[in-house]
mmCIF file of C-alpha atoms in Angstrom:
data_model
loop_
_atom_site.group_PDB
_atom_site.id
_atom_site.type_symbol
_atom_site.label_atom_id
_atom_site.label_comp_id
_atom_site.label_asym_id
_atom_site.label_seq_id
_atom_site.Cartn_x
_atom_site.Cartn_y
_atom_site.Cartn_z
ATOM 1 C CA UNK A 1 -3.677 58.181 -26.850
ATOM 2 C CA UNK A 2 -4.451 56.383 -23.485
ATOM 3 C CA UNK A 3 -6.000 52.875 -24.097
ATOM 4 C CA UNK A 4 -8.330 50.410 -22.493
ATOM 5 C CA UNK A 5 -6.040 48.520 -22.428
ATOM 6 C CA UNK A 6 -3.633 51.018 -20.433
ATOM 7 C CA UNK A 7 -6.704 51.885 -18.319
ATOM 8 C CA UNK A 8 -7.172 48.017 -17.402
ATOM 9 C CA UNK A 9 -3.934 46.838 -16.442
ATOM 10 C CA UNK A 10 -3.553 50.180 -14.348
ATOM 11 C CA UNK A 11 -6.793 48.973 -12.157
ATOM 12 C CA UNK A 12 -5.890 45.619 -12.211
ATOM 13 C CA UNK A 13 -2.475 46.774 -10.380
ATOM 14 C CA UNK A 14 -4.304 49.315 -7.760
ATOM 15 C CA UNK A 15 -6.891 46.096 -6.700
ATOM 16 C CA UNK A 16 -3.398 44.133 -6.336
ATOM 17 C CA UNK A 17 -1.593 47.098 -4.527
ATOM 18 C CA UNK A 18 -4.998 48.061 -2.207
ATOM 19 C CA UNK A 19 -9.008 47.599 -3.161
ATOM 20 C CA UNK A 20 -8.203 44.411 -3.223
ATOM 21 C CA UNK A 21 -7.237 44.615 0.555
ATOM 22 C CA UNK A 22 -9.992 46.864 1.437
ATOM 23 C CA UNK A 23 -12.626 44.678 0.040
ATOM 24 C CA UNK A 24 -11.774 41.340 2.181
ATOM 25 C CA UNK A 25 -11.465 43.601 5.120
ATOM 26 C CA UNK A 26 -14.838 45.111 4.956
ATOM 27 C CA UNK A 27 -16.497 41.113 3.946
ATOM 28 C CA UNK A 28 -14.573 40.305 7.324
ATOM 29 C CA UNK A 29 -16.850 39.335 10.229
ATOM 30 C CA UNK A 30 -14.125 41.137 12.373
ATOM 31 C CA UNK A 31 -15.695 44.640 13.696
ATOM 32 C CA UNK A 32 -12.060 45.938 13.515
ATOM 33 C CA UNK A 33 -10.986 44.362 10.358
ATOM 34 C CA UNK A 34 -14.282 46.543 9.196
ATOM 35 C CA UNK A 35 -12.943 49.559 10.539
ATOM 36 C CA UNK A 36 -9.391 49.621 8.973
ATOM 37 C CA UNK A 37 -10.969 48.978 5.427
ATOM 38 C CA UNK A 38 -12.573 52.612 6.231
ATOM 39 C CA UNK A 39 -10.085 54.229 7.376
ATOM 40 C CA UNK A 40 -7.562 52.941 4.777
ATOM 41 C CA UNK A 41 -10.174 53.710 1.956
ATOM 42 C CA UNK A 42 -10.831 57.225 3.794
ATOM 43 C CA UNK A 43 -6.893 57.449 3.305
ATOM 44 C CA UNK A 44 -6.561 56.386 -0.221
ATOM 45 C CA UNK A 45 -9.364 57.969 -1.541
ATOM 46 C CA UNK A 46 -8.641 61.319 0.362
ATOM 47 C CA UNK A 47 -12.183 61.736 1.838
ATOM 48 C CA UNK A 48 -11.304 61.447 5.112
ATOM 49 C CA UNK A 49 -11.252 64.932 5.626
ATOM 50 C CA UNK A 50 -14.987 64.735 4.511
ATOM 51 C CA UNK A 51 -16.128 64.090 8.172
ATOM 52 C CA UNK A 52 -15.704 65.815 10.943
ATOM 53 C CA UNK A 53 -14.418 63.374 13.784
ATOM 54 C CA UNK A 54 -17.161 64.786 16.462
ATOM 55 C CA UNK A 55 -19.512 62.942 13.844
ATOM 56 C CA UNK A 56 -17.882 59.384 15.395
ATOM 57 C CA UNK A 57 -19.170 60.662 19.243
ATOM 58 C CA UNK A 58 -22.413 58.791 20.598
ATOM 59 C CA UNK A 59 -25.257 61.622 21.413
ATOM 60 C CA UNK A 60 -24.030 60.590 25.240
ATOM 61 C CA UNK A 61 -20.739 61.512 24.601
ATOM 62 C CA UNK A 62 -19.173 57.871 24.270
ATOM 63 C CA UNK A 63 -16.102 58.532 21.760
ATOM 64 C CA UNK A 64 -15.882 55.348 18.999
ATOM 65 C CA UNK A 65 -13.419 53.894 16.398
ATOM 66 C CA UNK A 66 -13.362 56.652 13.532
ATOM 67 C CA UNK A 67 -15.780 55.952 11.149
ATOM 68 C CA UNK A 68 -17.633 53.404 13.973
ATOM 69 C CA UNK A 69 -21.348 55.032 12.976
ATOM 70 C CA UNK A 70 -21.267 55.044 9.420
ATOM 71 C CA UNK A 71 -20.075 50.633 9.461
ATOM 72 C CA UNK A 72 -23.206 50.620 11.700
ATOM 73 C CA UNK A 73 -25.215 51.739 8.912
ATOM 74 C CA UNK A 74 -23.690 50.400 5.841
ATOM 75 C CA UNK A 75 -23.778 47.115 7.952
ATOM 76 C CA UNK A 76 -28.060 46.883 8.031
ATOM 77 C CA UNK A 77 -27.733 46.723 4.486
ATOM 78 C CA UNK A 78 -29.114 43.740 2.346
ATOM 79 C CA UNK A 79 -26.811 42.523 -0.555
ATOM 80 C CA UNK A 80 -26.722 41.983 -3.288
ATOM 81 C CA UNK A 81 -28.943 44.134 -4.468
ATOM 82 C CA UNK A 82 -30.516 45.357 -7.288
ATOM 83 C CA UNK A 83 -29.878 47.808 -9.783
ATOM 84 C CA UNK A 84 -33.293 49.849 -9.805
ATOM 85 C CA UNK A 85 -32.661 50.199 -5.456
ATOM 86 C CA UNK A 86 -29.097 51.335 -6.366
ATOM 87 C CA UNK A 87 -29.707 55.430 -6.179
ATOM 88 C CA UNK A 88 -32.409 55.370 -3.480
ATOM 89 C CA UNK A 89 -29.860 53.229 -1.418
ATOM 90 C CA UNK A 90 -27.028 56.171 -2.023
ATOM 91 C CA UNK A 91 -29.827 58.491 -1.034
ATOM 92 C CA UNK A 92 -30.438 56.811 2.174
ATOM 93 C CA UNK A 93 -27.474 55.932 3.157
ATOM 94 C CA UNK A 94 -26.360 59.770 2.730
ATOM 95 C CA UNK A 95 -28.646 61.113 5.151
ATOM 96 C CA UNK A 96 -28.424 58.529 7.535
ATOM 97 C CA UNK A 97 -24.177 59.704 7.617
ATOM 98 C CA UNK A 98 -25.505 63.295 7.405
ATOM 99 C CA UNK A 99 -27.530 62.594 10.654
ATOM 100 C CA UNK A 100 -24.855 61.979 12.127
ATOM 101 C CA UNK A 101 -21.873 64.078 11.064
ATOM 102 C CA UNK A 102 -24.055 67.463 9.883
ATOM 103 C CA UNK A 103 -22.961 67.051 6.835
ATOM 104 C CA UNK A 104 -23.332 66.316 2.740
ATOM 105 C CA UNK A 105 -20.866 62.951 2.311
ATOM 106 C CA UNK A 106 -22.006 62.184 -1.357
ATOM 107 C CA UNK A 107 -19.066 61.308 -2.630
ATOM 108 C CA UNK A 108 -17.595 59.032 0.724
ATOM 109 C CA UNK A 109 -21.317 57.330 0.911
ATOM 110 C CA UNK A 110 -20.640 56.218 -3.132
ATOM 111 C CA UNK A 111 -16.671 54.917 -2.176
ATOM 112 C CA UNK A 112 -17.949 53.263 1.145
ATOM 113 C CA UNK A 113 -21.410 50.780 -0.197
ATOM 114 C CA UNK A 114 -18.963 50.246 -3.285
ATOM 115 C CA UNK A 115 -16.711 48.438 -1.439
ATOM 116 C CA UNK A 116 -19.537 47.110 0.560
ATOM 117 C CA UNK A 117 -21.478 46.150 -2.443
ATOM 118 C CA UNK A 118 -19.454 47.023 -5.988
ATOM 119 C CA UNK A 119 -21.589 46.759 -9.325
ATOM 120 C CA UNK A 120 -23.884 48.176 -9.252
ATOM 121 C CA UNK A 121 -22.458 51.313 -7.125
ATOM 122 C CA UNK A 122 -21.324 53.866 -9.366
ATOM 123 C CA UNK A 123 -18.698 55.937 -7.679
ATOM 124 C CA UNK A 124 -19.487 59.256 -7.566
ATOM 125 C CA UNK A 125 -16.464 62.354 -7.205
ATOM 126 C CA UNK A 126 -16.634 65.980 -8.191
ATOM 127 C CA UNK A 127 -14.267 65.586 -10.420
ATOM 128 C CA UNK A 128 -16.390 63.427 -12.876
ATOM 129 C CA UNK A 129 -19.150 65.214 -11.925
ATOM 130 C CA UNK A 130 -18.142 68.606 -13.345
ATOM 131 C CA UNK A 131 -17.012 66.610 -16.467
ATOM 132 C CA UNK A 132 -20.199 64.990 -17.234
ATOM 133 C CA UNK A 133 -21.588 68.615 -16.618
ATOM 134 C CA UNK A 134 -24.794 67.546 -13.811
ATOM 135 C CA UNK A 135 -25.764 69.537 -11.044
ATOM 136 C CA UNK A 136 -24.093 68.799 -7.758
ATOM 137 C CA UNK A 137 -25.843 65.801 -5.660
ATOM 138 C CA UNK A 138 -27.746 64.481 -8.771
ATOM 139 C CA UNK A 139 -26.562 61.246 -8.040
ATOM 140 C CA UNK A 140 -29.641 59.923 -10.291
ATOM 141 C CA UNK A 141 -28.024 62.110 -13.214
ATOM 142 C CA UNK A 142 -24.646 61.404 -12.869
ATOM 143 C CA UNK A 143 -25.361 57.282 -12.850
ATOM 144 C CA UNK A 144 -27.762 58.162 -16.313
ATOM 145 C CA UNK A 145 -24.968 59.598 -17.816
ATOM 146 C CA UNK A 146 -22.412 57.551 -16.469
ATOM 147 C CA UNK A 147 -24.338 54.358 -17.781
ATOM 148 C CA UNK A 148 -24.613 56.235 -21.173
ATOM 149 C CA UNK A 149 -21.323 56.663 -22.225
ATOM 150 C CA UNK A 150 -19.886 53.116 -20.419
ATOM 151 C CA UNK A 151 -22.567 51.353 -22.403
ATOM 152 C CA UNK A 152 -20.502 53.235 -25.905
ATOM 153 C CA UNK A 153 -17.885 51.661 -24.740
ATOM 154 C CA UNK A 154 -17.968 48.424 -22.940
ATOM 155 C CA UNK A 155 -16.821 45.774 -26.331
ATOM 156 C CA UNK A 156 -13.978 47.264 -25.880
ATOM 157 C CA UNK A 157 -13.738 47.232 -22.252
ATOM 158 C CA UNK A 158 -14.109 44.183 -22.559
ATOM 159 C CA UNK A 159 -12.017 43.051 -25.057
ATOM 160 C CA UNK A 160 -8.990 44.728 -23.403
ATOM 161 C CA UNK A 161 -9.619 42.854 -19.700
ATOM 162 C CA UNK A 162 -10.101 39.561 -21.705
ATOM 163 C CA UNK A 163 -6.195 40.886 -22.396
ATOM 164 C CA UNK A 164 -4.985 41.356 -19.273
ATOM 165 C CA UNK A 165 -4.226 37.181 -18.041
ATOM 166 C CA UNK A 166 -1.375 37.561 -20.881
ATOM 167 C CA UNK A 167 0.396 40.254 -18.897
ATOM 168 C CA UNK A 168 0.862 38.939 -15.517
ATOM 169 C CA UNK A 169 4.860 39.687 -15.819
ATOM 170 C CA UNK A 170 3.972 43.622 -15.722
ATOM 171 C CA UNK A 171 1.408 43.319 -12.495
ATOM 172 C CA UNK A 172 2.651 44.595 -9.154
ATOM 173 C CA UNK A 173 2.234 41.604 -7.322
ATOM 174 C CA UNK A 174 2.328 38.393 -9.833
ATOM 175 C CA UNK A 175 2.550 36.308 -6.941
ATOM 176 C CA UNK A 176 -1.486 36.818 -6.611
ATOM 177 C CA UNK A 177 -2.397 37.872 -9.913
ATOM 178 C CA UNK A 178 -2.004 34.376 -11.526
ATOM 179 C CA UNK A 179 -3.722 34.021 -14.853
ATOM 180 C CA UNK A 180 -6.523 31.920 -12.977
ATOM 181 C CA UNK A 181 -6.822 34.607 -11.003
ATOM 182 C CA UNK A 182 -7.274 38.012 -13.110
ATOM 183 C CA UNK A 183 -9.315 35.976 -15.823
ATOM 184 C CA UNK A 184 -11.566 35.095 -12.457
ATOM 185 C CA UNK A 185 -12.195 39.002 -12.069
ATOM 186 C CA UNK A 186 -11.378 40.512 -14.815
ATOM 187 C CA UNK A 187 -14.531 39.773 -16.146
ATOM 188 C CA UNK A 188 -16.909 40.474 -13.394
ATOM 189 C CA UNK A 189 -19.033 43.529 -14.055
ATOM 190 C CA UNK A 190 -17.588 45.862 -11.051
ATOM 191 C CA UNK A 191 -13.703 45.716 -12.870
ATOM 192 C CA UNK A 192 -15.061 47.050 -15.934
ATOM 193 C CA UNK A 193 -16.641 49.243 -14.684
ATOM 194 C CA UNK A 194 -13.574 50.801 -12.598
ATOM 195 C CA UNK A 195 -11.301 50.356 -15.337
ATOM 196 C CA UNK A 196 -13.710 52.773 -16.764
ATOM 197 C CA UNK A 197 -13.461 55.020 -14.159
ATOM 198 C CA UNK A 198 -10.022 55.570 -14.866
ATOM 199 C CA UNK A 199 -9.668 56.383 -18.577
ATOM 200 C CA UNK A 200 -9.449 60.387 -19.006
ATOM 201 C CA UNK A 201 -11.046 60.663 -21.246
ATOM 202 C CA UNK A 202 -14.394 58.769 -20.121
ATOM 203 C CA UNK A 203 -16.614 61.854 -19.151
ATOM 204 C CA UNK A 204 -15.252 63.866 -21.996
ATOM 205 C CA UNK A 205 -18.159 65.651 -24.145
ATOM 206 C CA UNK A 206 -20.864 63.479 -22.522
ATOM 207 C CA UNK A 207 -24.320 65.217 -21.774
ATOM 208 C CA UNK A 208 -28.004 63.082 -20.350
ATOM 209 C CA UNK A 209 -29.896 62.049 -23.907
ATOM 210 C CA UNK A 210 -26.892 62.777 -26.543
ATOM 211 C CA UNK A 211 -25.339 59.998 -28.116
ATOM 212 C CA UNK A 212 -21.297 62.046 -29.054
ATOM 213 C CA UNK A 213 -19.021 58.586 -28.089
ATOM 214 C CA UNK A 214 -18.572 55.906 -30.971
#
């Protein structure tokens, strides 16, 4: 059986090998680094195909850098945001992207926003949505059920993450993953939420308004 201890180490290694750099570059003031982050996120999370290349062209016909219009949208967002603002922010950003690219891209929107904001943004994807039995595109219901499941497992996740500093030798990059650094990030809400995302049975049997996780 896969445990939260395993999942916490798995996400720590994912953070070390990719997410850490994506977060650093997207938070940079250097536009080129920000664009590089979006490109790498799109490639790593297999969402590059979600936006047609034609969307990177301005109305006047000028070819922009890949995802430059998306970057302009998300750079207008003021952070931090309140949890109560999260769903509407995702919807508004998705619609702004749709206006430029002509496609619905909820999954892509939540992934890019997560790297911009982290928590309280929840990453939406089709696999999780189907497991939760949420109607396609219903981000509000997705968040409601996801949070219910996380709340029931939060203590187990916290316990697993608290053990990570002692597992430094099992990480993919011990030079970066010092005990101090691991302790710092592993107790962050965003980190523990991503651990829950990696748990393969997180969504199994979850239903709205049901309490089936013990």
